Every structure is written in C-alpha cells, then in structure tokens.
XYZ file of C-alpha atoms in Angstrom:
205
model
C 0.001 0.074 0.002
C 1.170 3.450 -0.856
C 0.435 6.950 0.223
C -0.759 8.462 -3.019
C -1.639 12.105 -1.913
C -1.646 14.267 1.162
C -4.168 17.180 0.749
C -4.967 20.032 2.938
C -8.614 19.970 3.951
C -10.779 22.920 2.888
C -13.017 23.156 5.926
C -10.213 22.471 8.408
C -7.074 24.156 7.004
C -5.148 22.809 9.971
C -5.666 19.173 9.030
C -4.423 17.124 6.132
C -6.111 14.169 4.595
C -4.071 11.050 3.540
C -4.965 8.976 0.605
C -3.700 5.345 0.257
C -3.813 3.725 -3.087
C -6.160 6.534 -4.243
C -8.637 6.280 -1.442
C -9.044 8.413 1.708
C -7.556 6.607 4.662
C -7.153 9.091 7.550
C -6.206 12.595 8.509
C -3.666 14.435 10.746
C -3.099 17.844 12.145
C -0.249 19.960 10.678
C 1.792 19.226 13.928
C 1.064 15.525 13.855
C 1.821 15.431 10.204
C 5.313 16.920 10.936
C 5.932 14.471 13.796
C 4.949 11.457 11.746
C 7.437 12.124 8.983
C 4.806 10.727 6.412
C 5.268 11.696 2.825
C 3.473 11.075 -0.392
C 4.793 7.904 -2.113
C 5.658 6.215 1.113
C 4.802 2.547 1.446
C 2.713 1.256 4.327
C 1.870 -2.245 5.562
C -1.471 -3.147 6.975
C -0.201 -2.808 10.529
C 1.215 0.674 9.766
C -1.842 1.827 8.273
C -3.975 0.788 11.323
C -1.436 2.522 13.525
C -1.819 5.745 11.669
C -5.621 5.457 11.712
C -5.438 5.252 15.442
C -3.033 8.149 15.640
C -5.595 10.093 13.459
C -8.284 9.398 16.210
C -6.064 10.324 18.970
C -4.909 13.395 17.203
C -8.519 14.454 16.708
C -9.241 14.122 20.437
C -6.211 16.132 21.221
C -7.584 18.918 18.938
C -10.825 18.743 20.787
C -9.125 19.065 24.135
C -7.080 21.882 22.950
C -10.227 23.884 21.854
C -11.864 22.836 25.140
C -9.132 24.476 27.306
C -8.843 27.501 25.033
C -12.501 28.408 25.537
C -11.940 29.050 29.152
C -9.111 27.959 31.702
C -9.797 24.527 33.069
C -8.574 22.552 35.994
C -6.591 19.356 35.336
C -9.464 17.260 36.750
C -12.044 19.152 34.508
C -9.756 18.200 31.474
C -9.625 14.633 32.683
C -13.529 14.513 33.043
C -13.836 15.947 29.462
C -11.700 13.268 28.055
C -13.311 10.465 29.861
C -16.688 11.627 28.592
C -15.169 11.256 25.099
C -14.034 7.721 25.904
C -10.370 8.477 26.106
C -8.233 5.522 27.598
C -6.117 6.529 30.614
C -2.774 6.417 28.946
C -4.065 8.744 26.075
C -5.713 11.125 28.691
C -2.281 11.263 30.459
C -0.487 11.862 27.211
C -2.907 14.746 26.168
C -2.794 16.162 29.679
C 1.020 16.352 29.663
C 1.022 17.908 26.181
C -1.264 20.640 27.401
C 0.748 21.095 30.627
C 3.834 21.589 28.385
C 2.023 24.278 26.470
C 1.073 25.789 29.926
C -2.677 25.406 28.994
C -3.291 23.195 31.959
C -1.748 24.563 35.161
C -3.746 24.233 38.528
C -1.808 26.989 40.147
C -2.502 29.526 37.443
C -5.984 28.247 36.900
C -6.856 28.730 40.677
C -5.271 32.063 40.884
C -7.224 33.389 37.869
C -10.413 31.934 39.277
C -9.958 33.682 42.692
C -9.132 36.929 40.987
C -12.028 36.805 38.682
C -14.526 35.616 41.407
C -13.627 38.355 43.768
C -13.663 41.010 41.070
C -16.977 40.053 39.322
C -19.022 38.208 42.003
C -17.315 38.789 45.496
C -18.034 36.001 47.958
C -16.480 34.312 50.997
C -13.279 32.434 51.044
C -15.199 29.366 52.230
C -17.427 29.548 49.161
C -14.472 29.900 46.838
C -12.662 27.093 48.514
C -15.733 24.865 48.023
C -16.051 25.913 44.382
C -12.390 25.139 43.653
C -12.483 21.838 45.560
C -15.277 20.670 43.338
C -12.812 21.172 40.493
C -10.392 18.952 42.266
C -7.721 21.738 42.690
C -5.166 20.688 45.298
C -5.881 21.916 48.677
C -2.545 23.239 49.243
C -2.862 25.619 46.211
C -6.341 26.685 47.322
C -5.116 27.361 50.844
C -2.075 29.332 49.702
C -4.145 31.613 47.474
C -6.946 32.298 49.859
C -4.540 32.975 52.767
C -3.834 36.288 51.053
C -7.551 37.290 50.932
C -9.638 38.973 53.563
C -13.410 38.208 53.971
C -13.970 41.550 55.697
C -13.310 43.637 52.582
C -15.400 41.335 50.174
C -18.211 41.216 52.773
C -18.551 44.804 52.816
C -18.456 44.997 49.027
C -21.286 42.393 48.822
C -23.407 44.240 51.362
C -23.012 47.616 49.614
C -23.977 46.005 46.292
C -26.999 44.121 47.732
C -28.190 47.168 49.552
C -28.961 48.710 46.175
C -31.700 46.079 45.637
C -34.923 46.745 47.410
C -35.412 43.228 48.886
C -32.177 43.432 50.727
C -33.110 46.478 52.583
C -34.470 43.822 54.974
C -31.588 42.703 57.181
C -32.982 39.151 57.612
C -33.122 38.425 53.952
C -29.646 39.989 53.472
C -28.172 37.882 56.272
C -29.702 34.713 54.822
C -28.190 35.628 51.465
C -24.738 36.265 53.102
C -25.083 33.028 54.886
C -25.629 31.185 51.649
C -22.296 32.821 50.300
C -20.345 31.043 53.154
C -19.863 33.991 55.583
C -20.475 33.089 59.244
C -23.021 34.767 61.506
C -20.470 36.738 63.515
C -18.851 38.179 60.418
C -22.321 39.080 58.979
C -23.528 40.797 62.189
C -20.451 42.790 62.647
C -20.375 43.925 58.927
C -24.099 44.941 59.094
C -23.504 46.780 62.347
C -20.664 48.779 60.757
C -22.664 49.550 57.646
C -26.101 50.277 59.335
C -27.364 53.813 59.374
C -29.422 52.940 62.395
C -32.715 52.951 60.573
C -33.108 49.184 60.484
C -32.670 46.812 63.394
C -30.081 44.000 63.328
C -30.692 40.534 64.585
C-alpha cells in the first residue's frame, strides 16, 4: 500500500487528508503530520496503516481537548473528566494532559489564581465559598489554601453588602443575612459587617 496523496482540508485548514492507493484513509493535524514524517509515495503495510488510523483518532481528540481548554481555563480534573466523557483511555488522557501542561494550557496553580481573582472581582463571595467551588474542580488543597490565605473576607463582605443594599429586597436585614450565609460567611462576620454599615434605621438581629 502506498500513500498516493496528502491534501490540505478545505473546511479544516489545520488538518491534512491522507490517501492510500487513491482512497481516503485518515487525517492528521499539521503538527502530527510533521511529527509523523509521512510523505506522499511512502509505502505502508497493514499494521502501519492501522497505527496511523489510530493516531488520527488520538490526534482529533487532542484537537478537541485543545479547543476545550482554549475556550476558558480549566483545571486538570476538568480536562480529565472531559476526556473521559469522550471515551479517552487512561494512557491517552495522561499523554494529552502532559502535552497541554507543556503548552502551559493546563496549570492548576494559574487556573486557581485566575479563578480567585475573577470571582472576587466580578462576584465577590467568601473564602469558604470559593474554596468549595475550587474543591469541586479538584484543585489541590495546598494551592487553594495558599491563594486564599492572602484574601480577607472583611473587605469582600462589605463590598457584597454595599452591592446588595442597592436592591429593594435586601433592605431587609434578615433577607440580606440569609443571602450572605448562603455565600459562606459566618453569623459573627455578617452581624459585625451589618452593624458597621447600618445607618441606624433598620434593626439588626
């Protein structure tokens, strides 16, 4: 069997179709093509053809994983769960994960740091709530604790109170306290913060 043509795909310019004995056989990304060393006119035996067909499937899954982490930063566990959903065997999952780590597209330390920064900037909440959210994404505990040790709940709690006070339903202290409790703040913190922000018109519990 002979590779009779290698053609760049029209819909996916980053992939190349391989034709063996005049018929389409498999496709590879540009990077996989370069790594494979394949060229038009090269002879393949049956085992070799099957090996490259499997490489094609693995390469497609890597491309999907690459697009997945490019859309939004993901934790290593999230990537693993995504690959498992797409029936990736454990050795391939490890291989893809390592490749993305080498590209610095999977990095739990950077992921968690960005998550904490964005969470506090866009939707301020308690350290306990953030810790639970990151734990669900299987970020290592030492990374989470190290990042949150630098944060203060006092500042974010005051920010949340000021923001929620602009809404009519949160003029009621009880409703506001219930909301803050759901965000992971404890009763003592909430009471102290509300006492500090109260103008004396509404009673505190």
